[in-house]
Coordinates of C-alpha atoms in Angstrom, one line a residue:
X1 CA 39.4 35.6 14.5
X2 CA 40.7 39.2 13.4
X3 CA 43.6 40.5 15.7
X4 CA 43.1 43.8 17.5
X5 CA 45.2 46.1 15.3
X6 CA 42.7 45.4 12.8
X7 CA 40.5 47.5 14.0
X8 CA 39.0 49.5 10.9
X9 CA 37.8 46.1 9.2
X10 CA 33.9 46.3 9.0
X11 CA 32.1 42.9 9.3
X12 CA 28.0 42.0 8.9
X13 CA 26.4 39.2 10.3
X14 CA 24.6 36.7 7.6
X15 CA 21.8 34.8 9.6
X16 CA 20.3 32.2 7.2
X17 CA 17.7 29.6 8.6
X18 CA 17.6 26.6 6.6
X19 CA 15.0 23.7 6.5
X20 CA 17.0 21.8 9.5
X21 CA 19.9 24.6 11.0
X22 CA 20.3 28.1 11.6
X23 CA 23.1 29.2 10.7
X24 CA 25.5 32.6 11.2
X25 CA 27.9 33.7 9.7
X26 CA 30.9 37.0 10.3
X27 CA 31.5 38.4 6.8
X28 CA 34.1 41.1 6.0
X29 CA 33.3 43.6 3.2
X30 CA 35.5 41.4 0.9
X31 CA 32.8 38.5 1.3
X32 CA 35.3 36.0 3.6
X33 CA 33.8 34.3 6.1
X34 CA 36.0 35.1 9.1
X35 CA 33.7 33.4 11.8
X36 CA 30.5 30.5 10.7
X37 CA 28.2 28.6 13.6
X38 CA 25.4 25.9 13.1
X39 CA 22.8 24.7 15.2
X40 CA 19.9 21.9 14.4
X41 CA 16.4 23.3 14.8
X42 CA 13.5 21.1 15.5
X43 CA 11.0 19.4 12.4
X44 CA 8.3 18.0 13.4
X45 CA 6.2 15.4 10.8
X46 CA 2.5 14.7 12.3
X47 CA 1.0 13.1 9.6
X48 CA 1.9 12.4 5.6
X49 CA 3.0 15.9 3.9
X50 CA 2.8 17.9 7.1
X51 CA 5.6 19.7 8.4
X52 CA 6.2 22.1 10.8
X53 CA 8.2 23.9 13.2
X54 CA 8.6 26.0 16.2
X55 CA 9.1 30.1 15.7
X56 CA 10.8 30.3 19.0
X57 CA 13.1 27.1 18.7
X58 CA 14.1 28.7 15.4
X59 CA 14.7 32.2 17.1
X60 CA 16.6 30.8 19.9
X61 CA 18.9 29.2 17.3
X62 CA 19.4 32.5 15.3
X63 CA 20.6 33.9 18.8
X64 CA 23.2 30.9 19.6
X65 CA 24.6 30.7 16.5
X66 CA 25.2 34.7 16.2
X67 CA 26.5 34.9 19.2
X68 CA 29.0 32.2 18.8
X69 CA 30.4 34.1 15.6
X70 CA 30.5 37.3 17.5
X71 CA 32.2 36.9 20.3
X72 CA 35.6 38.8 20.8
X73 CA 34.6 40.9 17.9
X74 CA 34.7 44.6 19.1
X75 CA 31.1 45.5 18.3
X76 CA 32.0 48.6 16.8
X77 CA 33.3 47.1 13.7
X78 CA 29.9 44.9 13.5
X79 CA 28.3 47.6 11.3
X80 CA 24.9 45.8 9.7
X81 CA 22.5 42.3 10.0
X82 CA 20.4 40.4 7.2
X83 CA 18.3 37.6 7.6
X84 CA 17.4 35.1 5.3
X85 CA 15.0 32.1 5.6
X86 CA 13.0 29.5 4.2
X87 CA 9.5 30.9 2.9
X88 CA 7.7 28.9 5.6
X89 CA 4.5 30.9 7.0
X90 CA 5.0 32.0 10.5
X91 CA 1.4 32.3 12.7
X92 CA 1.2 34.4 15.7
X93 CA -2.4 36.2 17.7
X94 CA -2.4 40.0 18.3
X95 CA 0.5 40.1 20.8
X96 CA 3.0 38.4 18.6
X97 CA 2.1 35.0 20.5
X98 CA 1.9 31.6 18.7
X99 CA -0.6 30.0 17.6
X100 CA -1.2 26.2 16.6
X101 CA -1.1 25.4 12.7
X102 CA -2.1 21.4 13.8
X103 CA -5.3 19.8 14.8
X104 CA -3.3 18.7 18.3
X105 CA -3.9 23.0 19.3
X106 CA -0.3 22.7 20.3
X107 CA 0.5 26.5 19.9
X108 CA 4.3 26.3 19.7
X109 CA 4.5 24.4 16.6
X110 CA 3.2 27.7 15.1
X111 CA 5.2 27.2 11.5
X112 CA 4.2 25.1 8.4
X113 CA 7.3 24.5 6.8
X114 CA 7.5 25.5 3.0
X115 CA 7.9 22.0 2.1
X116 CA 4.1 21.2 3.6
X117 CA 1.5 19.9 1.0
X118 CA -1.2 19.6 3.3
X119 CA -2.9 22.3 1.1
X120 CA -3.7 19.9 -2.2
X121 CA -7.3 20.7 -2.3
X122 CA -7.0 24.2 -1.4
X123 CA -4.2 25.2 -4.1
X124 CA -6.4 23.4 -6.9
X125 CA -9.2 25.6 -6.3
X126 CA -7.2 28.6 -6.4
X127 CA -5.8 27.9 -9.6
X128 CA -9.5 27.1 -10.8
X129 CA -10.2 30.7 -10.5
X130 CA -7.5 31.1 -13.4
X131 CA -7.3 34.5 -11.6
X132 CA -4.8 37.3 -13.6
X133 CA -1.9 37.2 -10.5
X134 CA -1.4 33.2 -11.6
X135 CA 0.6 35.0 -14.6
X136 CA 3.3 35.8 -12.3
X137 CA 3.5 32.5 -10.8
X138 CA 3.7 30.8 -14.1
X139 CA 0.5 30.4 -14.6
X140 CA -0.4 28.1 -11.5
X141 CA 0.1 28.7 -7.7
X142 CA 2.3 25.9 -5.9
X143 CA 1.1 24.5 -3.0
X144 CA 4.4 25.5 -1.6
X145 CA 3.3 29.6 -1.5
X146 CA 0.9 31.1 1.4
X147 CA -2.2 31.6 -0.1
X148 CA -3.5 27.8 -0.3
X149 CA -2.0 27.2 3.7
X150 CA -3.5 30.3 5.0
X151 CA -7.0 29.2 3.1
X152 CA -6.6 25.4 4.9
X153 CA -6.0 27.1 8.0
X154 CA -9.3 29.2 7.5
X155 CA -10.9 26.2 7.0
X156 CA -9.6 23.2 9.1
X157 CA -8.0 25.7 12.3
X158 CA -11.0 28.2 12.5
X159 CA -10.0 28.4 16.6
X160 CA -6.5 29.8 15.1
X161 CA -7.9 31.6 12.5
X162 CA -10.1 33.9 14.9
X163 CA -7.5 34.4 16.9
X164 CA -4.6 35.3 14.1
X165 CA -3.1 38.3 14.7
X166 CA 0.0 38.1 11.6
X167 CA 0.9 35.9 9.3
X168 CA 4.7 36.6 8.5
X169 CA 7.0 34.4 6.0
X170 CA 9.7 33.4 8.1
X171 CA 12.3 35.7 6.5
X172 CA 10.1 38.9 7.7
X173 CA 9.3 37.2 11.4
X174 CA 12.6 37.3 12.1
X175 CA 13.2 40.6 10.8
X176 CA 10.4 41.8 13.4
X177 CA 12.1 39.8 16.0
X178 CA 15.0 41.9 15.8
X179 CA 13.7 45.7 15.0
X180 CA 9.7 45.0 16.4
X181 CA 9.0 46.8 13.0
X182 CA 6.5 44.1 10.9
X183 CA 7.0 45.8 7.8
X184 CA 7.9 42.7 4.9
X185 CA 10.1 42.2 2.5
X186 CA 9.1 42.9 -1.2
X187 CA 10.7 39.5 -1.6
X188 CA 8.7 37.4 0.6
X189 CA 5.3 39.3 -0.8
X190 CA 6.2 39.4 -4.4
X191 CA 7.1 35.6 -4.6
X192 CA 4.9 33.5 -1.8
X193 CA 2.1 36.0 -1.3
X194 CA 0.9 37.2 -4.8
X195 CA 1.7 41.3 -4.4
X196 CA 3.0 43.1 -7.1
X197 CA 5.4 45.9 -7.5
X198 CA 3.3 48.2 -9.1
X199 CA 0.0 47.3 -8.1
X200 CA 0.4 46.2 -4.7
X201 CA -2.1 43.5 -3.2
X202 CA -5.2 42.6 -5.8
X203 CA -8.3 42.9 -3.5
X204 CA -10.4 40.5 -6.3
X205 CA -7.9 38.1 -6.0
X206 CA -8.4 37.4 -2.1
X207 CA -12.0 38.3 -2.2
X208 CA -12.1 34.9 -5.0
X209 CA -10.1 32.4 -3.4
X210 CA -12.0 33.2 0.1
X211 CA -9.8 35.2 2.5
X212 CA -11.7 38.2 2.1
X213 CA -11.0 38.7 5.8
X214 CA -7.5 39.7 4.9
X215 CA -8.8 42.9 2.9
X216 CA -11.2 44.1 5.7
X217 CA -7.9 45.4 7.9
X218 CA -6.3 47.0 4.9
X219 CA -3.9 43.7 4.8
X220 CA -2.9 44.7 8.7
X221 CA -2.5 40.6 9.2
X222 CA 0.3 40.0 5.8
X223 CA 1.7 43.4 5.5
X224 CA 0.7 46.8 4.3
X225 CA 4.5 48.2 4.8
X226 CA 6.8 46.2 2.3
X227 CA 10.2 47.5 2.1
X228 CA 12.9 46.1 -0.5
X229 CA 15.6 43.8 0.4
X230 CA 18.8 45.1 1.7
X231 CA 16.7 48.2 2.7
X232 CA 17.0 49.7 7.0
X233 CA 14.5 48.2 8.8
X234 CA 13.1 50.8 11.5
X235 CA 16.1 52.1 13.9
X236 CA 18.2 49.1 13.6
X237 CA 18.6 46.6 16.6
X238 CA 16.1 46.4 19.6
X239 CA 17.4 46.7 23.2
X240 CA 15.8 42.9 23.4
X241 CA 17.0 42.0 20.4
X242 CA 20.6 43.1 20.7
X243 CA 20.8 41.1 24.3
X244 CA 19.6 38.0 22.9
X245 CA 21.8 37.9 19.8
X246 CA 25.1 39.4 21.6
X247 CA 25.0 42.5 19.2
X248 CA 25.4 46.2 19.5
X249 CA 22.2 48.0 20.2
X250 CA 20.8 50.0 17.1
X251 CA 22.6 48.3 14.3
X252 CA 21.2 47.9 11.0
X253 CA 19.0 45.4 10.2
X254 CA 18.2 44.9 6.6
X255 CA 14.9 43.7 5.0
X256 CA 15.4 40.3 4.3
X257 CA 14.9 37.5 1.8
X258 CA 14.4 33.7 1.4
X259 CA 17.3 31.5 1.8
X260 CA 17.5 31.1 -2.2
X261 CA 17.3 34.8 -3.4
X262 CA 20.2 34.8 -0.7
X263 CA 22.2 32.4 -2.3
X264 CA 21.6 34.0 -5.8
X265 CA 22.8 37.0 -4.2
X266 CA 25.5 35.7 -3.0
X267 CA 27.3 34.5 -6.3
X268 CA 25.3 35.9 -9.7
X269 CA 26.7 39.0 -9.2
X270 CA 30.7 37.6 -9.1
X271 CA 33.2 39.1 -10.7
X272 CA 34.5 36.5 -13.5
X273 CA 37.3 38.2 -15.6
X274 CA 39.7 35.9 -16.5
X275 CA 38.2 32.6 -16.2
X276 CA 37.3 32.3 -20.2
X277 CA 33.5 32.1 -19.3
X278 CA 30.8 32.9 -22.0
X279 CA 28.5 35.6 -19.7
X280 CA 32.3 37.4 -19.8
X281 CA 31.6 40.6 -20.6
X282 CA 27.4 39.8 -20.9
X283 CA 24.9 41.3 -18.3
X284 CA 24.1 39.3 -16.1
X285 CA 21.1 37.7 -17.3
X286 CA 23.2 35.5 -18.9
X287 CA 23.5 33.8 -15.4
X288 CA 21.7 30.8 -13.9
X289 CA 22.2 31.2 -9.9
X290 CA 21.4 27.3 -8.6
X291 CA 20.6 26.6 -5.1
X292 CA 21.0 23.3 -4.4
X293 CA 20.6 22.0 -0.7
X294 CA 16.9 20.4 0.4
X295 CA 15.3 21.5 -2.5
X296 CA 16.9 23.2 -5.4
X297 CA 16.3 26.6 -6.8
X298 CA 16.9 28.4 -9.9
X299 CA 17.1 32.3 -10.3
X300 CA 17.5 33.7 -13.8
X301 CA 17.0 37.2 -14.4
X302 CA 16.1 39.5 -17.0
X303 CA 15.9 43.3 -17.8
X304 CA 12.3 43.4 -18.5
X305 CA 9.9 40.7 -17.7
X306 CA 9.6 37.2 -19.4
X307 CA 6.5 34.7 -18.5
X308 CA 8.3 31.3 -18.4
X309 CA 5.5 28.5 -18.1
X310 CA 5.5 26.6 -14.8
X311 CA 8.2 28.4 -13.9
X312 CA 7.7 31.0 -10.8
X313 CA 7.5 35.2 -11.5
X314 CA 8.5 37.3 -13.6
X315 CA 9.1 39.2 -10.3
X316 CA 10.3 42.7 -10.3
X317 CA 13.1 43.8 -7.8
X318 CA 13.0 40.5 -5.7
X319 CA 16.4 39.6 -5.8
X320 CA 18.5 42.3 -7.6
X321 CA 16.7 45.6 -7.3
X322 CA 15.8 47.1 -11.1
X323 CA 15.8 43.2 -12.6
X324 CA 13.0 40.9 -13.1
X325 CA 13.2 37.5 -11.4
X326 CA 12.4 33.9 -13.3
X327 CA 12.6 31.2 -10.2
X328 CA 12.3 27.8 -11.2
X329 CA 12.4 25.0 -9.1
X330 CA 12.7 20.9 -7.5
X331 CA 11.0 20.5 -4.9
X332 CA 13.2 17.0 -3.2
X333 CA 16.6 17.4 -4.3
X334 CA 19.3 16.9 -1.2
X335 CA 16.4 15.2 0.8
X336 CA 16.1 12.8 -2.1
X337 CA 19.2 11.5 -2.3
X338 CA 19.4 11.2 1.0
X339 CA 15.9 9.3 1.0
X340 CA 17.6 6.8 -2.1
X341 CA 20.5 6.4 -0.5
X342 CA 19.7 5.9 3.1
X343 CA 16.9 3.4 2.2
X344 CA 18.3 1.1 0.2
X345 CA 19.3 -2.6 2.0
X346 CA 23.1 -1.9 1.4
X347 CA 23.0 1.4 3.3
X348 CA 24.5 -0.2 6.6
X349 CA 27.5 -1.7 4.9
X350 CA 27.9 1.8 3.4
X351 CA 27.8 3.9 6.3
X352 CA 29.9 0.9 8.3
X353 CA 32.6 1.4 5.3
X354 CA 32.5 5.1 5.1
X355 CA 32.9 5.7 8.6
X356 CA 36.1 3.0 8.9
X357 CA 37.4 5.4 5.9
X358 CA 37.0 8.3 7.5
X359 CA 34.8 9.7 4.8
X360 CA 31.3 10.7 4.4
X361 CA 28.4 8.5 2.9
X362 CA 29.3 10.4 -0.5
X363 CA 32.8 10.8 -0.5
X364 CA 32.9 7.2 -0.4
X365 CA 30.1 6.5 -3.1
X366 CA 32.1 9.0 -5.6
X367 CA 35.1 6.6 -4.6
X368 CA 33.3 3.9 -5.1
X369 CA 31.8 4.2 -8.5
X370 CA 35.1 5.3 -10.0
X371 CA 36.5 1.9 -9.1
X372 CA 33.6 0.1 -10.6
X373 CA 33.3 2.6 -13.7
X374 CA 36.6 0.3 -15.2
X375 CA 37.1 1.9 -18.9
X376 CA 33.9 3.6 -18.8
X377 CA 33.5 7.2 -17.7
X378 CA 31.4 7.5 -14.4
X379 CA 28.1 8.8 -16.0
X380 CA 28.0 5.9 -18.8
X381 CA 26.9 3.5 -15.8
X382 CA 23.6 4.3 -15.6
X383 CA 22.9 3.4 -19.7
X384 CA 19.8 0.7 -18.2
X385 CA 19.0 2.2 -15.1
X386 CA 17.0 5.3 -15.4
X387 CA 15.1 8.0 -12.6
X388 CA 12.3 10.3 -12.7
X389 CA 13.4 12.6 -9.8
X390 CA 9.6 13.8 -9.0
X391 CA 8.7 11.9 -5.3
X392 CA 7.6 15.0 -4.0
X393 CA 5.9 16.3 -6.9
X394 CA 6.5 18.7 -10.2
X395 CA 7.4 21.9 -9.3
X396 CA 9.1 23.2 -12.3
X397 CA 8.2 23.5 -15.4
X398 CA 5.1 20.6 -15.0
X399 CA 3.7 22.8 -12.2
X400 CA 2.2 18.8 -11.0
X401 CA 2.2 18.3 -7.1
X402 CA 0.5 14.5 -8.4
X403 CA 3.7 13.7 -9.7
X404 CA 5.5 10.4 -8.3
X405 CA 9.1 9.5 -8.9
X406 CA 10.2 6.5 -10.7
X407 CA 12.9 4.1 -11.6
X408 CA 13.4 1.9 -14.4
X409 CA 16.0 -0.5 -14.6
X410 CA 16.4 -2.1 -11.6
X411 CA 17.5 -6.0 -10.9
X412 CA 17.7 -8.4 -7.7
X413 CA 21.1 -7.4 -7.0
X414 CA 21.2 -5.8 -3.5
X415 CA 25.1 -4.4 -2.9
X416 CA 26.9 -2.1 -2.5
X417 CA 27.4 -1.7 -6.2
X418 CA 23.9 -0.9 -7.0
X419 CA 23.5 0.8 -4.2
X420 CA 26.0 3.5 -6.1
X421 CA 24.4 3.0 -9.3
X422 CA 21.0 3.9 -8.2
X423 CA 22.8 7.0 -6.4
X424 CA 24.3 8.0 -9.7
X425 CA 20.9 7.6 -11.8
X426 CA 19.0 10.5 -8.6
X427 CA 21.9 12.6 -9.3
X428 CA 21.6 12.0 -12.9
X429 CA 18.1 12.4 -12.7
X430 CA 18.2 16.0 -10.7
X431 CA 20.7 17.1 -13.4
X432 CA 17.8 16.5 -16.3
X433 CA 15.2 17.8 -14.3
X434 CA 17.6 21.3 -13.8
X435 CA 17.9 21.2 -18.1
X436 CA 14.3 20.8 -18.8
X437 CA 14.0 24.2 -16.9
X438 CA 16.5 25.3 -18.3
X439 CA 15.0 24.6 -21.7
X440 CA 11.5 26.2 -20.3
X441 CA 13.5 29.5 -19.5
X442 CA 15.4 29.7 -22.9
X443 CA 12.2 28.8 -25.2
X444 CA 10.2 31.9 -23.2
X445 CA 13.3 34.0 -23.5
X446 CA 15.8 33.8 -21.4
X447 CA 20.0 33.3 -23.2
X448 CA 21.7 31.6 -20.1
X449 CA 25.2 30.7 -20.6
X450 CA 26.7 30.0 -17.1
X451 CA 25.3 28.4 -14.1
X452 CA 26.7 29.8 -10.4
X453 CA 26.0 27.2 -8.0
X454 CA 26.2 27.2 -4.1
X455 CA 24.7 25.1 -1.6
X456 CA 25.2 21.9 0.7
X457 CA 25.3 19.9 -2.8
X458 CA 27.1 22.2 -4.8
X459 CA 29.9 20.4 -2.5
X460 CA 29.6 17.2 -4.1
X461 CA 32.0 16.5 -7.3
X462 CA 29.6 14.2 -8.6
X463 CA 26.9 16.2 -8.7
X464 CA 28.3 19.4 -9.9
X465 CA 30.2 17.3 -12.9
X466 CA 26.6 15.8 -13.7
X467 CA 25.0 19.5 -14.0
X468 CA 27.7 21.0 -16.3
X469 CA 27.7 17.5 -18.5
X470 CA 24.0 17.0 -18.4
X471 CA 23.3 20.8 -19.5
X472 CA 26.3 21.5 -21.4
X473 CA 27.1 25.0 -19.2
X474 CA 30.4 25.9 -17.4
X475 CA 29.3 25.8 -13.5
X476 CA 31.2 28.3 -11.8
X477 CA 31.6 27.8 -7.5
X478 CA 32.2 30.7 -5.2
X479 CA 34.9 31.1 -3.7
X480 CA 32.8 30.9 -0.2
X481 CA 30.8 27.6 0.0
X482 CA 28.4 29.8 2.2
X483 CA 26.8 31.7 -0.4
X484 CA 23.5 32.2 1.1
X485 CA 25.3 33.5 4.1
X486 CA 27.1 35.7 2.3
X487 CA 24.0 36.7 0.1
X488 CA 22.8 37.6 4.1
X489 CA 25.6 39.4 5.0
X490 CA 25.1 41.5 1.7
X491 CA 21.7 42.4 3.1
X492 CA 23.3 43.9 6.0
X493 CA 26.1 45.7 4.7
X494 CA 23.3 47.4 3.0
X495 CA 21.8 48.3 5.4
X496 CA 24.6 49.9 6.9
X497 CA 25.0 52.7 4.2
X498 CA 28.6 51.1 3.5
X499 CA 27.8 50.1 0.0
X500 CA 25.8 52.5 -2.3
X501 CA 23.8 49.7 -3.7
X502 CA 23.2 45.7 -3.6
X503 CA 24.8 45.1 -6.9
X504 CA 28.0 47.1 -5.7
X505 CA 27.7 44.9 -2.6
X506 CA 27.1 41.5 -4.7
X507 CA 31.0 42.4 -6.6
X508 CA 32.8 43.2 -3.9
X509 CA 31.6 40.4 -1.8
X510 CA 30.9 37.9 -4.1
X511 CA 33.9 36.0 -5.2
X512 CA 34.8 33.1 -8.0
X513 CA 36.3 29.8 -6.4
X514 CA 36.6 27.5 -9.5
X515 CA 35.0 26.6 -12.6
X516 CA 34.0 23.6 -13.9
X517 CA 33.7 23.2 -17.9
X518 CA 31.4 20.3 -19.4
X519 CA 33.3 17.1 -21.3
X520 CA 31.5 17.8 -24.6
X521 CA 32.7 14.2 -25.4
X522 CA 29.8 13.0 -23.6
X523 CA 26.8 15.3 -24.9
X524 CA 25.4 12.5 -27.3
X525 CA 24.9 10.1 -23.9
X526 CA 23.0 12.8 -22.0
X527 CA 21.2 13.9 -25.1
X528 CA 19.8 10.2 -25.3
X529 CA 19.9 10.3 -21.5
X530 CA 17.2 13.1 -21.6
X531 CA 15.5 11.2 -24.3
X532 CA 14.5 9.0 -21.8
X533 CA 13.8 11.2 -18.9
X534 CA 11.3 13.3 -21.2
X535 CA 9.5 9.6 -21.9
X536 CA 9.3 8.5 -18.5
X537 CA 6.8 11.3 -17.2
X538 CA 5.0 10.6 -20.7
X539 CA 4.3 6.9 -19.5
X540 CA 3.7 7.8 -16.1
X541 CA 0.5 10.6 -17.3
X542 CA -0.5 7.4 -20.1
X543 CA -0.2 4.4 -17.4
X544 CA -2.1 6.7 -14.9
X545 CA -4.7 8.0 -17.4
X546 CA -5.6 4.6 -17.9
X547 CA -6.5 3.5 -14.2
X548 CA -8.3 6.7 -14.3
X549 CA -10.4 5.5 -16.3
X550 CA -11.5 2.7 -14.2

């Protein structure tokens, strides 16, 4: 914690809700973490592909966790506050109130989480219409964005739907919660919501897919004030607001962004002199940012726009104002290693052996396959044991929700040893899946040389290794494992006036840790290794197209 005589350091608070914590961090204007808190928020799972969660537990847990980071920090050198969030949809009646998004009524689970496929049906018949605004989605809307939950709420929750005052994206509720202003984010709108920069919200779009109730109130219900990221929110900091999060009165507040453009913001814009890296020297569309934690994101962008198949946008000014945004995309990346790892037989003998280590679950496993690799190196293991990563569907570039994951290769053996393989072969796996959209991007247009990553799995040797082998690029790592905080806190040093503009923000504060280069050595493996991953969705659409028939 700083020492008194420092008293002309400025910090900004980062607030980033993930899928299962809120976190906080204190960043200084350099982009160090001074001060970081946690706290689990509450998932609840009623039925197959429904999630949801609680606006207020997740609230409560912004204010905990920026407290904790706060305190004994003079408030005068707190100068500014950014939010960022998952794009979950937020539902609330006409005095801010929530409102049930489950058939129980039970009106505090008023959140379905961005992760939700109840709405199959709903998203299918949207992309029917084949309506112009799919262009900027890549051509079909994931069931992940608003539009296809707020048409399944319309239809199965018509008590709620009456009664809906707002519908925010959880980045923008929490930006009301703190200034009581609802204006949005051009982020959220732009990228979940189908509003364009120039053209604003398409009434024949809405009118099509059903919600024509949304145009009658001039968009009152999803936003008809859209401010751009970084941007002052209102007057800052409400008397509430300030008392529940342990903050001055009046600070700035900055319009927010999901938890990915966060972390994009948080490293693309690094300052990487010195480190003998192609995008050197290059703008920085040369950049891949990667997100990797639950899911994995990843932002590319480009100085005028490029319509990339399956993947999300082009989106102008989402991320880093003046550039169009590319956002491609796995839906179960963290979450499905954890669901390999954690469900197969040998996981008790793991965790039992980790924990007399005094290492996590992966720590070990990394351990653990390089004494069974012998001569070999680590990635060769997997030569007859092969994964198709998609067990929570295609989101990038097959744009395929129907997608199941598979595994070919496996054999009675039940230890510990093939418990590692299997481990190595979802990494693996996640890896191709990241260069088949990187090969989407490039063929529409896009020259990526460099991929920043940041996230809880951007942690993990093994799987960092296994991106920059599998796709042949440098990965670079921030110097702050917390990028998306730190993307956050750039929000609110925004905000502040103390930078002149988010890409001034993004080089000061964004800072290079290490670099990892790709063993070239290895390139024919993967290439044959990708090979395979290409045939195995092939045999999946052939094997299913026959039952079809059926």
């Amino acid at each position: 914690m700083p020492s008194e005589k420092q008293t002309a350091v400025k910090y900004y608070v980062g607030v980033d809700v993930g899928s299962a914590s809120v976190r906080a961090a204190l960043v200084d204007g350099f982009g160090t973490v001074v001060a970081h808190a946690e706290q689990p928020i509450q998932v609840w799972e009623p039925r197959p592909d429904h999630y949801e969660q609680s606006s207020a537990d997740i609230w409560a847990a912004c204010c905990s966790v920026t407290k904790e980071v706060v305190h004994g920090v003079d408030a005068r050198q707190i100068r500014g506050l950014g939010f960022d969030a998952t794009c979950s949809l937020v539902v609330v009646d006409k005095q801010f109130q929530p409102l049930a998004v489950n058939c129980e009524g039970q009106n505090h689970r008023n959140v379905v989480m961005w992760m939700d496929h109840r709405a199959a049906s709903q998203v299918e018949r949207i992309n029917a219409t084949q309506h112009r605004v799919l262009n900027y989605v890549g051509g079909a809307m994931s069931v992940e964005m608003q539009p296809p939950k707020l048409l399944w709420i319309k239809e199965n929750l018509p008590e709620s739907w009456e009664k809906a005052g707002y519908f925010f994206d959880l980045p923008d509720f929490l930006s009301w919660k703190a200034t009581g202003v609802t204006a949005r984010s051009l982020c959220t709108v732009v990228c979940k919501w189908t509003y364009t920069s120039d053209r604003g919200w398409d009434d024949s779009f809405w009118k099509m897919i059903g919600l024509e109730d949304l145009v009658k109130d001039k968009y009152e219900k999803i936003g008809n004030q859209v401010l751009s990221p970084g941007e002052a929110v209102g007057r800052g900091l409400t008397p509430e607001a300030a008392r529940d999060l342990g903050l001055p009165e009046g600070i700035a507040v900055a319009a927010s962004l999901i938890d990915a453009h966060a972390g994009g913001l948080g490293v693309i814009g690094a300052d990487v002199k010195g480190h003998n890296l192609p995008c050197e020297n290059q703008p920085i569309t040369s950049r891949l940012a990667m997100i990797c934690g639950t899911s994995s994101c990843h932002m590319g962008v480009s100085e005028t726009p490029i319509f990339v198949p399956g993947v999300w946008g082009p989106y102008f000014s989402a991320m880093v104002p003046g550039l169009w945004l590319n956002e491609g995309g796995q839906s179960a990346t963290g979450k499905l290693i954890d669901h390999v790892v954690r469900g197969h037989v040998a996981f008790p003998e793991l965790e039992a052996k980790a924990a007399a280590s005094a290492h996590s679950i992966y720590t070990y496993l990394n351990s653990h396959l390089d004494l069974i690799k012998k001569s070999l190196p680590v990635g060769f293991l997997t030569v007859d044991l092969h994964v198709w990563p998609d067990f929570h569907g295609n989101r990038s570039p097959l744009t395929d929700l129907t997608l199941k994951g598979m595994v070919v290769g496996l054999t009675l053996s039940r230890g510990l040893d093939e418990l590692a393989l299997i481990y190595l072969a979802t990494i693996q796996a996640i890896a191709l899946g990241t260069r088949h959209i990187l090969e989407a991007m490039q063929a529409a247009g896009h020259d990526i040389t460099t991929l920043f990553l940041c996230g809880g799995l951007s942690k993990n040797p093994l799987f960092v290794q296994m991106h920059t082998d599998i796709t042949g690029k440098p990965v670079v790592l921030s110097k702050e494992v917390e990028s998306v905080l730190v993307g956050a806190a750039i929000l609110g040093a925004c905000a502040s006036g103390d930078f002149a503009s988010i890409q001034e923000a993004m080089a000061k504060m964004g800072k290079i840790g290490r670099v990892v280069q790709p063993n070239h050595e290895h390139k024919r493996f993967y290439d044959k290794k990708y090979e395979v991953f290409l045939k195995l969705v092939e045999h999946q659409r052939e094997y299913r197209s026959i039952m079809n028939s059926l």
